[in-house]
CSV table of C-alpha atoms in Angstrom, one decimal:
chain,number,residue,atom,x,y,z
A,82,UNK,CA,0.0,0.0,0.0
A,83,UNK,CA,2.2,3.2,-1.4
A,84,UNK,CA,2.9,5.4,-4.3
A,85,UNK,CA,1.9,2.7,-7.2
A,86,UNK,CA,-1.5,1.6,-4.9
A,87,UNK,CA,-2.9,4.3,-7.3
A,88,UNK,CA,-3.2,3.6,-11.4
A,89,UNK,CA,-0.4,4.9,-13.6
A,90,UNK,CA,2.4,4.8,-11.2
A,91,UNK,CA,5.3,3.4,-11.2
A,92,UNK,CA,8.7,3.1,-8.9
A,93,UNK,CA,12.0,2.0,-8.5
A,94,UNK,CA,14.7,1.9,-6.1
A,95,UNK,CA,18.2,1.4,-6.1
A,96,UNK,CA,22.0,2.0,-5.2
A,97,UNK,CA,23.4,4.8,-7.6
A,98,UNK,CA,26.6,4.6,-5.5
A,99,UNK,CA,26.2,8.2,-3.7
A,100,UNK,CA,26.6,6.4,-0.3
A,101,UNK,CA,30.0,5.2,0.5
A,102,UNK,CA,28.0,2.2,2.5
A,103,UNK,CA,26.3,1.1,-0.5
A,104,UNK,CA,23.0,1.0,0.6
A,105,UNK,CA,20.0,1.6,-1.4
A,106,UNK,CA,20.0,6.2,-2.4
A,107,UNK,CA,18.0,6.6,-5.2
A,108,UNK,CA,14.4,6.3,-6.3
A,109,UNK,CA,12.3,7.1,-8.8
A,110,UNK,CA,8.6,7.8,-8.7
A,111,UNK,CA,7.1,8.0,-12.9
A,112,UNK,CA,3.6,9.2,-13.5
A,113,UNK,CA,2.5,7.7,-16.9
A,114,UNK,CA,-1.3,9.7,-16.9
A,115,UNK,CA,-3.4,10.2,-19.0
A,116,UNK,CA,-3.3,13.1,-16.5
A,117,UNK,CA,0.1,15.1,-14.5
A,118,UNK,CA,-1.5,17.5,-12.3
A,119,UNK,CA,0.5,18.1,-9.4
A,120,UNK,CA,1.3,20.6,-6.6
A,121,UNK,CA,3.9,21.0,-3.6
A,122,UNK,CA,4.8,22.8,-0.6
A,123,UNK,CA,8.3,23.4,0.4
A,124,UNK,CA,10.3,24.4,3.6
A,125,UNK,CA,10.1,28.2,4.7
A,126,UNK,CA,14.0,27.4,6.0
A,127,UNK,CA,15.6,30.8,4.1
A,128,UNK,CA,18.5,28.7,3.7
A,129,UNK,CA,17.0,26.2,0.6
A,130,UNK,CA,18.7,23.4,-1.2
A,131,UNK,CA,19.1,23.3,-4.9
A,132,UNK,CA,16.6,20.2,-5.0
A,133,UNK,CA,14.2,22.5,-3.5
A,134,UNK,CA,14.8,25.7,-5.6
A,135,UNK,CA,14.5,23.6,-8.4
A,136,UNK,CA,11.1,21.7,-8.1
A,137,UNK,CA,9.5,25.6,-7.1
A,138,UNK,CA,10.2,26.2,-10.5
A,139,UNK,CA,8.8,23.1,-11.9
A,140,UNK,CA,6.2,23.1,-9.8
A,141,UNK,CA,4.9,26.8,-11.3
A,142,UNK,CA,4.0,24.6,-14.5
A,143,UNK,CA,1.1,22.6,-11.8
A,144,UNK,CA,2.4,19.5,-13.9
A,145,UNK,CA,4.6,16.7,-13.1
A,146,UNK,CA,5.5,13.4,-14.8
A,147,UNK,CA,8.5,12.4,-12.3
A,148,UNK,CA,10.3,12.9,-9.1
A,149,UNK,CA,14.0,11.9,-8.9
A,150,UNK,CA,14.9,11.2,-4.9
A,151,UNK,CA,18.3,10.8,-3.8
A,152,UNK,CA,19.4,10.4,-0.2
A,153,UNK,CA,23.2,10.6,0.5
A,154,UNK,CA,23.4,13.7,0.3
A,155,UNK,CA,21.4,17.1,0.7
A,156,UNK,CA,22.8,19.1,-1.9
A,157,UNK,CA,22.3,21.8,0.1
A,158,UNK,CA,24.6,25.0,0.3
A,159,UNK,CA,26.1,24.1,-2.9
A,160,UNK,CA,26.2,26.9,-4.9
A,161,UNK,CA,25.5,27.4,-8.9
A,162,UNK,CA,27.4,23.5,-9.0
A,163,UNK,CA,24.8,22.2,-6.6
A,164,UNK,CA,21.9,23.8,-9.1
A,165,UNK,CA,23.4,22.4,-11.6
A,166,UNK,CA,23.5,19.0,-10.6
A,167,UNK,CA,19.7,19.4,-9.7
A,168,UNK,CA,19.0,20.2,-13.4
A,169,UNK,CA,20.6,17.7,-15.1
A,170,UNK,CA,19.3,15.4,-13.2
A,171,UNK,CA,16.1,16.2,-14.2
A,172,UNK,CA,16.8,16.6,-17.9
A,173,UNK,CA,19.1,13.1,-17.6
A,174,UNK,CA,15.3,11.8,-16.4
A,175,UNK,CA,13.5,13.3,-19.2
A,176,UNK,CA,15.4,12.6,-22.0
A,177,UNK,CA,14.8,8.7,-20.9
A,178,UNK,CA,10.8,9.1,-20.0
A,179,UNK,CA,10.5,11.1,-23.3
A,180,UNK,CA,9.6,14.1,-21.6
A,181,UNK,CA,10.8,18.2,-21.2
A,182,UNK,CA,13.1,18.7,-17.8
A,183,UNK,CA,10.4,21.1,-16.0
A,184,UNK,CA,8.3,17.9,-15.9
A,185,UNK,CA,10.9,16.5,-13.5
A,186,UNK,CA,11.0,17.3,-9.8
A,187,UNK,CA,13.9,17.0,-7.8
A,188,UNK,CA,14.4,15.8,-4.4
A,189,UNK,CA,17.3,15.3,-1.7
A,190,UNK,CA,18.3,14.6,1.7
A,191,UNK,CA,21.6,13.7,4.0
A,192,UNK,CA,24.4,16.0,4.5
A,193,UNK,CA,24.2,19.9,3.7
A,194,UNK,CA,27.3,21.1,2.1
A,195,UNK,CA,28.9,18.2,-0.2
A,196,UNK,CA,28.2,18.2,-3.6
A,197,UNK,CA,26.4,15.2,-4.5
A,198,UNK,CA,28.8,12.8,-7.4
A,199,UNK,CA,26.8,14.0,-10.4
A,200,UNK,CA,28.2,11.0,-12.2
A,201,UNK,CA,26.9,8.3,-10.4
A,202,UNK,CA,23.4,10.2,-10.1
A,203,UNK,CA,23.2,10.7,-13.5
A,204,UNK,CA,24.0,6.8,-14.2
A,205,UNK,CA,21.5,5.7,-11.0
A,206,UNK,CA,18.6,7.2,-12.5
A,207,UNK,CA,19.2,5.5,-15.8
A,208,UNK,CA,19.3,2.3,-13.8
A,209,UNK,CA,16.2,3.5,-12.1
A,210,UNK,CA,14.1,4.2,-15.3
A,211,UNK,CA,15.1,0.3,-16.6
A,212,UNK,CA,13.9,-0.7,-12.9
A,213,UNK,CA,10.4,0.6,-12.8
A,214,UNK,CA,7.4,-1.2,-11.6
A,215,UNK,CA,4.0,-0.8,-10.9
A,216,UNK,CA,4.6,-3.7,-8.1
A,217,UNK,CA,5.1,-3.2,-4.0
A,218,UNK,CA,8.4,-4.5,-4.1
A,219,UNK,CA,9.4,-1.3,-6.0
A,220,UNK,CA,7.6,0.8,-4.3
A,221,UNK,CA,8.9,-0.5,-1.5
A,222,UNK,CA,12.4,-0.2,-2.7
A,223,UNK,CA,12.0,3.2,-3.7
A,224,UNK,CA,10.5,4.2,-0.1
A,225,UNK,CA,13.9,2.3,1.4
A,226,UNK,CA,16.4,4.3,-1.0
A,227,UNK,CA,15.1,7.5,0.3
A,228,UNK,CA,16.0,6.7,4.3
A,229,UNK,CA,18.2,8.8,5.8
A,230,UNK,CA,18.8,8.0,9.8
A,231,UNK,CA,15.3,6.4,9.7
A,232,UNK,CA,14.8,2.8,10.4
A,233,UNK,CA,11.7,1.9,8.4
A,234,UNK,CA,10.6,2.8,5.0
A,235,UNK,CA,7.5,4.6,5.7
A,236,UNK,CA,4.5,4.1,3.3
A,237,UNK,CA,0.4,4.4,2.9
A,238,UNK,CA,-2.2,4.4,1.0
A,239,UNK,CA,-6.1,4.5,1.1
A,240,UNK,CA,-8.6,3.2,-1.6
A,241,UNK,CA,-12.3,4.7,-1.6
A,242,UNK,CA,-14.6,2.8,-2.3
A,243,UNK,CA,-15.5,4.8,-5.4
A,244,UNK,CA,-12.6,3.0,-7.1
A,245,UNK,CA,-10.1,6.1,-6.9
A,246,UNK,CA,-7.2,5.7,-4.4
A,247,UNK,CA,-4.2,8.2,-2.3
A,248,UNK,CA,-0.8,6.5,-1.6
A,249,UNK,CA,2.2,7.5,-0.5
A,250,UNK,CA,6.1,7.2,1.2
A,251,UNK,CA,7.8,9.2,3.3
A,252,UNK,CA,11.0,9.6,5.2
A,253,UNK,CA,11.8,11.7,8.7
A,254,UNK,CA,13.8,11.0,11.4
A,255,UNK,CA,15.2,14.4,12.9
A,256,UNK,CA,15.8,18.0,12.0
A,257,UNK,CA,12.3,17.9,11.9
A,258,UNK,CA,9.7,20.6,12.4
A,259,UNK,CA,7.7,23.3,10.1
A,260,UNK,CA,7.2,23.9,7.7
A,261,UNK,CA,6.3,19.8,7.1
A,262,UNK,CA,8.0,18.6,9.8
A,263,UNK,CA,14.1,16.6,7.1
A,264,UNK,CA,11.8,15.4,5.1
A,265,UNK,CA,10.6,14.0,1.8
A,266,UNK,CA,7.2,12.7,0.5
A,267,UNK,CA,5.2,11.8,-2.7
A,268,UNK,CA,2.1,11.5,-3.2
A,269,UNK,CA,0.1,9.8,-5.7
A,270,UNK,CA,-3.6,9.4,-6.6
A,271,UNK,CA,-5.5,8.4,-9.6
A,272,UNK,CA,-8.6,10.4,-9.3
A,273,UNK,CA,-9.7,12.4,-11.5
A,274,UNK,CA,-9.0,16.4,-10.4
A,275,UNK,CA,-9.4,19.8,-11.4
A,276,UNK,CA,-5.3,20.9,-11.6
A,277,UNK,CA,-6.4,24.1,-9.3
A,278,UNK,CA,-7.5,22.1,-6.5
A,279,UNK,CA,-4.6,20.1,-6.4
A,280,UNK,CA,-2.2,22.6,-4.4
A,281,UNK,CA,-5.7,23.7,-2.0
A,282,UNK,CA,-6.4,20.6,-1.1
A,283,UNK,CA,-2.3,19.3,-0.4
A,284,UNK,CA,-2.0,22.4,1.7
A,285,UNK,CA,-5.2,21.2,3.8
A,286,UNK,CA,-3.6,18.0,4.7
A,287,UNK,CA,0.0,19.1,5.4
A,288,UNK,CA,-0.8,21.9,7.6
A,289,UNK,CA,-2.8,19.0,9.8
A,290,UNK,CA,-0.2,16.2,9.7
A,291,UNK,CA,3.3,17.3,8.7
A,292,UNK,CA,3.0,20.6,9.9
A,293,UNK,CA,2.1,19.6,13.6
A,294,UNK,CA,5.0,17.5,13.7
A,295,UNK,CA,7.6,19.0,15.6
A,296,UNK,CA,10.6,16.5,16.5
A,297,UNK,CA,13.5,19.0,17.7
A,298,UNK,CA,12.7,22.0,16.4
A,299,UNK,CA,15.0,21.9,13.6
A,300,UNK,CA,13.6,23.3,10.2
A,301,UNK,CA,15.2,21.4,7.3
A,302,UNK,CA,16.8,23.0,4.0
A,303,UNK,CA,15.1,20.2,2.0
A,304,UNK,CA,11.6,19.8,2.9
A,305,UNK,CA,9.3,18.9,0.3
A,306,UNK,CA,6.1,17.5,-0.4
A,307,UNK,CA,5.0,16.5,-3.7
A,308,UNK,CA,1.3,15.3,-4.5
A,309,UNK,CA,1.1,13.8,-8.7
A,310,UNK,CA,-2.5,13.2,-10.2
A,311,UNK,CA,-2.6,10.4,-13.0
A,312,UNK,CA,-6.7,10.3,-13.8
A,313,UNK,CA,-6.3,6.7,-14.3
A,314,UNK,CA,-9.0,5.5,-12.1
A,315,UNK,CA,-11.6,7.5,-14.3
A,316,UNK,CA,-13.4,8.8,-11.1
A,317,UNK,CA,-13.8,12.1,-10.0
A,318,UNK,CA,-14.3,12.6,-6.3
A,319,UNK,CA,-15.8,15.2,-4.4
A,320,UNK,CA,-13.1,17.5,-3.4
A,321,UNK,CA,-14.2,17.4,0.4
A,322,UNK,CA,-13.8,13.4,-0.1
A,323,UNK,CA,-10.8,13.9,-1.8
A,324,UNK,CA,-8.8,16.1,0.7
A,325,UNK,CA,-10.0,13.9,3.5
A,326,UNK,CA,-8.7,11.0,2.2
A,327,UNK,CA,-5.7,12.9,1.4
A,328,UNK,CA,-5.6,14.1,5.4
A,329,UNK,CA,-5.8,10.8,6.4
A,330,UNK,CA,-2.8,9.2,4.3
A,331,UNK,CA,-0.6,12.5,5.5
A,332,UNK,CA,-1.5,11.9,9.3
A,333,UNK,CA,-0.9,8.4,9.0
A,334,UNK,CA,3.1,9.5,7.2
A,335,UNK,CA,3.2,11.6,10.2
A,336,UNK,CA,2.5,9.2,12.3
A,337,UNK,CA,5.2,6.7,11.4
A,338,UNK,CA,8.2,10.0,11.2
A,339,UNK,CA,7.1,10.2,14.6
A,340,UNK,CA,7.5,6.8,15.6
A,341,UNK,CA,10.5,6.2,14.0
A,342,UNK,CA,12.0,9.5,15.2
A,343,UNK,CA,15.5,9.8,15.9
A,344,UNK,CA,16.5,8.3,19.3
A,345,UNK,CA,12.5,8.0,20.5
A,346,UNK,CA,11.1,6.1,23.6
A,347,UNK,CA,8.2,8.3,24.0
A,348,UNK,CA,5.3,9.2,21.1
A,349,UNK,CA,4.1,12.7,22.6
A,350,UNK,CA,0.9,14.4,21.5
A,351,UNK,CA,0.5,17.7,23.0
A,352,UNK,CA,-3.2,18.5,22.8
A,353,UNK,CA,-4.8,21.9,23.6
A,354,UNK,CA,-8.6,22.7,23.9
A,355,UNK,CA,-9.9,26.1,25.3
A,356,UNK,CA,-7.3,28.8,23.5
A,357,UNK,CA,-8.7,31.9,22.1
A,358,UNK,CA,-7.9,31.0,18.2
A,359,UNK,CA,-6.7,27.7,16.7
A,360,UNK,CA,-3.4,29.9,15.8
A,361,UNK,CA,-3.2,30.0,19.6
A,362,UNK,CA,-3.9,26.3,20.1
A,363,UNK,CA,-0.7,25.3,18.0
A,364,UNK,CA,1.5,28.4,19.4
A,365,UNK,CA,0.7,26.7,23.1
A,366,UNK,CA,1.0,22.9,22.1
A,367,UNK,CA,4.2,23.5,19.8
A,368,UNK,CA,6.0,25.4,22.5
A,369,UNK,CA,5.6,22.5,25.1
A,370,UNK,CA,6.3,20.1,22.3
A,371,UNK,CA,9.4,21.9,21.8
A,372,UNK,CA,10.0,22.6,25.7
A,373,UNK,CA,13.4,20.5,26.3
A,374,UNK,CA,12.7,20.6,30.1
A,375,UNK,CA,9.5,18.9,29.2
A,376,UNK,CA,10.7,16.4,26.5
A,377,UNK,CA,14.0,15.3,29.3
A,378,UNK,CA,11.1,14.5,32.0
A,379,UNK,CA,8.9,12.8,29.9
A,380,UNK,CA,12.1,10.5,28.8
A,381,UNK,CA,12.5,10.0,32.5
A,382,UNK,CA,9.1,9.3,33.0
A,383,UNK,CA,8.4,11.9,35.3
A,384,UNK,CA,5.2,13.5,34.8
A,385,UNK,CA,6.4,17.1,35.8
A,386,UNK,CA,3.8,19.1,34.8
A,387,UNK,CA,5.5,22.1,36.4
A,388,UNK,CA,7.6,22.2,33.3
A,389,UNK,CA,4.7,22.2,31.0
A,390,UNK,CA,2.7,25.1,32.9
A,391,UNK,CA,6.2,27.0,32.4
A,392,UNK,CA,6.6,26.5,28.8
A,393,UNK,CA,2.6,27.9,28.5
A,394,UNK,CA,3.3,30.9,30.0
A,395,UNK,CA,6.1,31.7,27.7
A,396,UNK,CA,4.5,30.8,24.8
A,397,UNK,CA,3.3,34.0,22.4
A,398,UNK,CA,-0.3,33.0,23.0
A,399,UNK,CA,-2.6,34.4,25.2
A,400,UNK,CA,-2.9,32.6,28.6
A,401,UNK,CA,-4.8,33.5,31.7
A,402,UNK,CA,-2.2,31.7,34.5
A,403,UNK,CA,-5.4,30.8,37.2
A,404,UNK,CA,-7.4,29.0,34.1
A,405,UNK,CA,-4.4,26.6,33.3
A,406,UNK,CA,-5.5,23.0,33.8
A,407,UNK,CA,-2.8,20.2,32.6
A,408,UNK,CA,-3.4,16.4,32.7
A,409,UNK,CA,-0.4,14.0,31.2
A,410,UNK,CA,-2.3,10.7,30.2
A,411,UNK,CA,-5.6,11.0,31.7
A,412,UNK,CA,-4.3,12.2,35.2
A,413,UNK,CA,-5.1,15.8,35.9
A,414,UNK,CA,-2.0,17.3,37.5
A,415,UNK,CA,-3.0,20.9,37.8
A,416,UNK,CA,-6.5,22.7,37.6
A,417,UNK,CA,-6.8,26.5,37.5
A,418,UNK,CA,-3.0,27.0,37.7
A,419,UNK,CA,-2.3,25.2,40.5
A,420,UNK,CA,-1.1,21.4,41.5
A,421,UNK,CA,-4.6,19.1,41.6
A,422,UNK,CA,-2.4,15.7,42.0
A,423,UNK,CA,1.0,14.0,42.8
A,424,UNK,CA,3.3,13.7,39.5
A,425,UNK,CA,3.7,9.5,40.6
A,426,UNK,CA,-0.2,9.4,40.0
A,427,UNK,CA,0.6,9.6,36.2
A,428,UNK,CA,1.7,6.2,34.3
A,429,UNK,CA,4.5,7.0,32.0
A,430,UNK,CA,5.9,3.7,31.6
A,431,UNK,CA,4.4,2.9,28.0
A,432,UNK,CA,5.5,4.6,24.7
A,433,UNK,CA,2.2,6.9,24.3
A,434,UNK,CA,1.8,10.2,26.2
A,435,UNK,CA,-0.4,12.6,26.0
A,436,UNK,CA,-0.5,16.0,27.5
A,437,UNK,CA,-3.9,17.8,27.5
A,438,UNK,CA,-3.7,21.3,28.3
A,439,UNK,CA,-6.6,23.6,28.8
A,440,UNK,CA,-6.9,27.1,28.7
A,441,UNK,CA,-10.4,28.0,29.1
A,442,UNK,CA,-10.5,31.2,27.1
A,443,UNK,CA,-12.3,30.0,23.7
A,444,UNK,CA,-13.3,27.3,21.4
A,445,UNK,CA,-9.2,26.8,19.8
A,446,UNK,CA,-8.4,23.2,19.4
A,447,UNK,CA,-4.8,21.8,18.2
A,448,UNK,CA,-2.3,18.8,18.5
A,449,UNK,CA,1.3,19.0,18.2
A,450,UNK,CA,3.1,15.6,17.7
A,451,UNK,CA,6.7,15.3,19.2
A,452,UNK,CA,9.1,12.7,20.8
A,453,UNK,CA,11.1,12.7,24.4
A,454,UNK,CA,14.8,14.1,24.5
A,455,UNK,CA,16.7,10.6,25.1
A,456,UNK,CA,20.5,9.7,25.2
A,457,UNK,CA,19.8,8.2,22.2
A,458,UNK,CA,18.9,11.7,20.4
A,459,UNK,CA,22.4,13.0,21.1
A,460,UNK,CA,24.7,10.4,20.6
A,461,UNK,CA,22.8,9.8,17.2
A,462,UNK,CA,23.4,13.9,16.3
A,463,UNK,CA,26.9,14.7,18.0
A,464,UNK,CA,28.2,11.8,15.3
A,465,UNK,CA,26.1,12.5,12.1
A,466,UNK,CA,26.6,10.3,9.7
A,467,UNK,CA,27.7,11.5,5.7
């Protein structure tokens, strides 16, 4: 269940050699229509990788007939060279799909700063065009040659009953937060769609799955987020059908970065109910989320909900201290800004937290996704791997 779960996909996966471990680094993700709608959204990091500057362009056109991923390397803060590399990759992928260059998307991830062996790119994606498949295996293997620190290829789909379907792959492990939470994922769906709802209805999902989940903090140079149309199921869907489909495949992407994040023992979901706006809601449950006092006591299981009470009040939301009530998986802690139960009282022994926090100032709802702050975490960042 991934990118080639929808008609008129297909995938490959491979080892182009930009890894020095020789594991799997490039994929390859081919729409063959009748349709190649498509739209993106792409990290607000100022500091953007070629990839990234590249598929803005491409994406301008609202039409895509194939993404080129490469992990490996970020190609990131690589100058006019870097760029370069980008774009003939792209044209190295059209001239063998019999197609123009801005049908081509781009997309990276690994180290910033190295230039990526243009070479061995250029000769992967040859061997990823022979390679292509409608089948799971290659989506598969496409979702593994994308993986960065992750564990897990990460994949979904969902088929409506109509007979038009969403799939999908993803990687995240760290340097992960908005805008989408590094990270990489395509999209794919065979509906039938109107091009201009394409980029509405992508933006819908993202900004309630990838955008609310915040790992470390860390906004990535690379982010992208790529959704292709083929058409090939014939069926056109409602577009509130559509886009909650769509939701559902995103939050389910999110759901496995988060679980596979980058030294994790704890799953977090900071939930908040009661804020003045919605904009509030996600100011209030991001800054907790983000709180490293909060993330080190939920890795030591200690239900300190002091910490969490701190990180509301300096959060740039508006907050009433005496209407602050805080519960950490289904144990209220505080009511009205003040302690309402003993911190041992809360069981944080399994993976799942959840930290409700209400505000009782308005109708704002919002959930922010994030991980604990475990040894793990900094051993795995203080040795990065290239």
């Amino acid at each position: 269940m991934t990118v080639t779960t929808p008609k008129g996909f297909r995938a490959a996966g491979l080892a182009a050699g930009i890894k020095a471990n020789g594991k799997p680094d490039l994929a390859l993700v081919v729409n063959d229509g009748p349709e190649y709608g498509a739209a993106g959204v792409f990290t607000r990091n100022k500091v953007k990788a070629a990839p990234v500057l590249w598929s803005k362009q491409v994406l301008t056109t609202g039409r895509l007939r194939a993404v080129v991923l490469n992990s490996g390397g970020a190609n990131a803060c690589t100058g006019p060279e870097g760029f370069q590399t980008a774009h003939a990759t792209a044209e190295k992928a059209a001239q063998l799909l019999g197609c123009g260059p801005i049908e081509v998307a781009v997309c990276s991830t690994g180290l910033i700063g190295a230039q990526l062996p243009r070479e061995a790119v250029l000769a992967g994606v040859e061997k990823a065009v022979a390679a292509l498949d409608t089948s799971a295996q290659a989506a598969l293997a496409a979702a593994t040659a994308i993986m960065t620190t992750d564990t897990v290829a990460k994949q979904a789909a969902r088929t409506d009953p109509a007979g038009w379907s969403i799939g999908g792959l993803t990687k995240g492990s760290g340097m992960i937060a908005p805008s989408m939470a590094t990270m990489l994922a395509v999209l794919t769906t065979d509906a039938v769609l109107d091009p201009v709802l394409l980029e509405p209805a992508l933006r819908a999902a993202v900004r309630v799955s990838f955008d609310r989940l915040d790992i470390d903090g860390s906004m990535s140079t690379n982010d992208t987020v790529l959704l292709l149309s083929s058409g090939a199921s014939g069926v056109t869907p409602e577009p509130e059908a559509f886009t909650a489909v769509l939701r559902e495949v995103c939050i389910d992407l999110a759901g496995q970065m988060q679980a596979d994040a980058e030294g994790v023992t704890k799953r977090i979901t900071v939930r908040v109910s009661g804020a003045a706006s919605e904009d509030d809601a996600v100011t209030v449950a991001r800054t907790v989320a983000r709180d490293s006092l909060v993330k080190t006591a939920i890795f030591g299981a200690d239900a300190n909900w002091g910490r969490i009470a701190a990180a509301v009040g300096y959060s740039d939301a508006a907050v009433e201290p005496d209407r602050i009530d805080i519960a950490i998986n289904g144990v209220e802690l505080c009511r009205g800004g003040v302690a309402a139960g003993g911190r041992t009282d809360a069981d944080l022994s399994g993976p799942d937290v959840l930290i409700a926090i209400g505000l009782g100032l308005g109708g704002g709802t919002a959930e922010i996704r994030t991980t604990d702050l475990s040894h793990a975490y900094v051993e795995e960042n203080s040795a990065y791997p290239s």
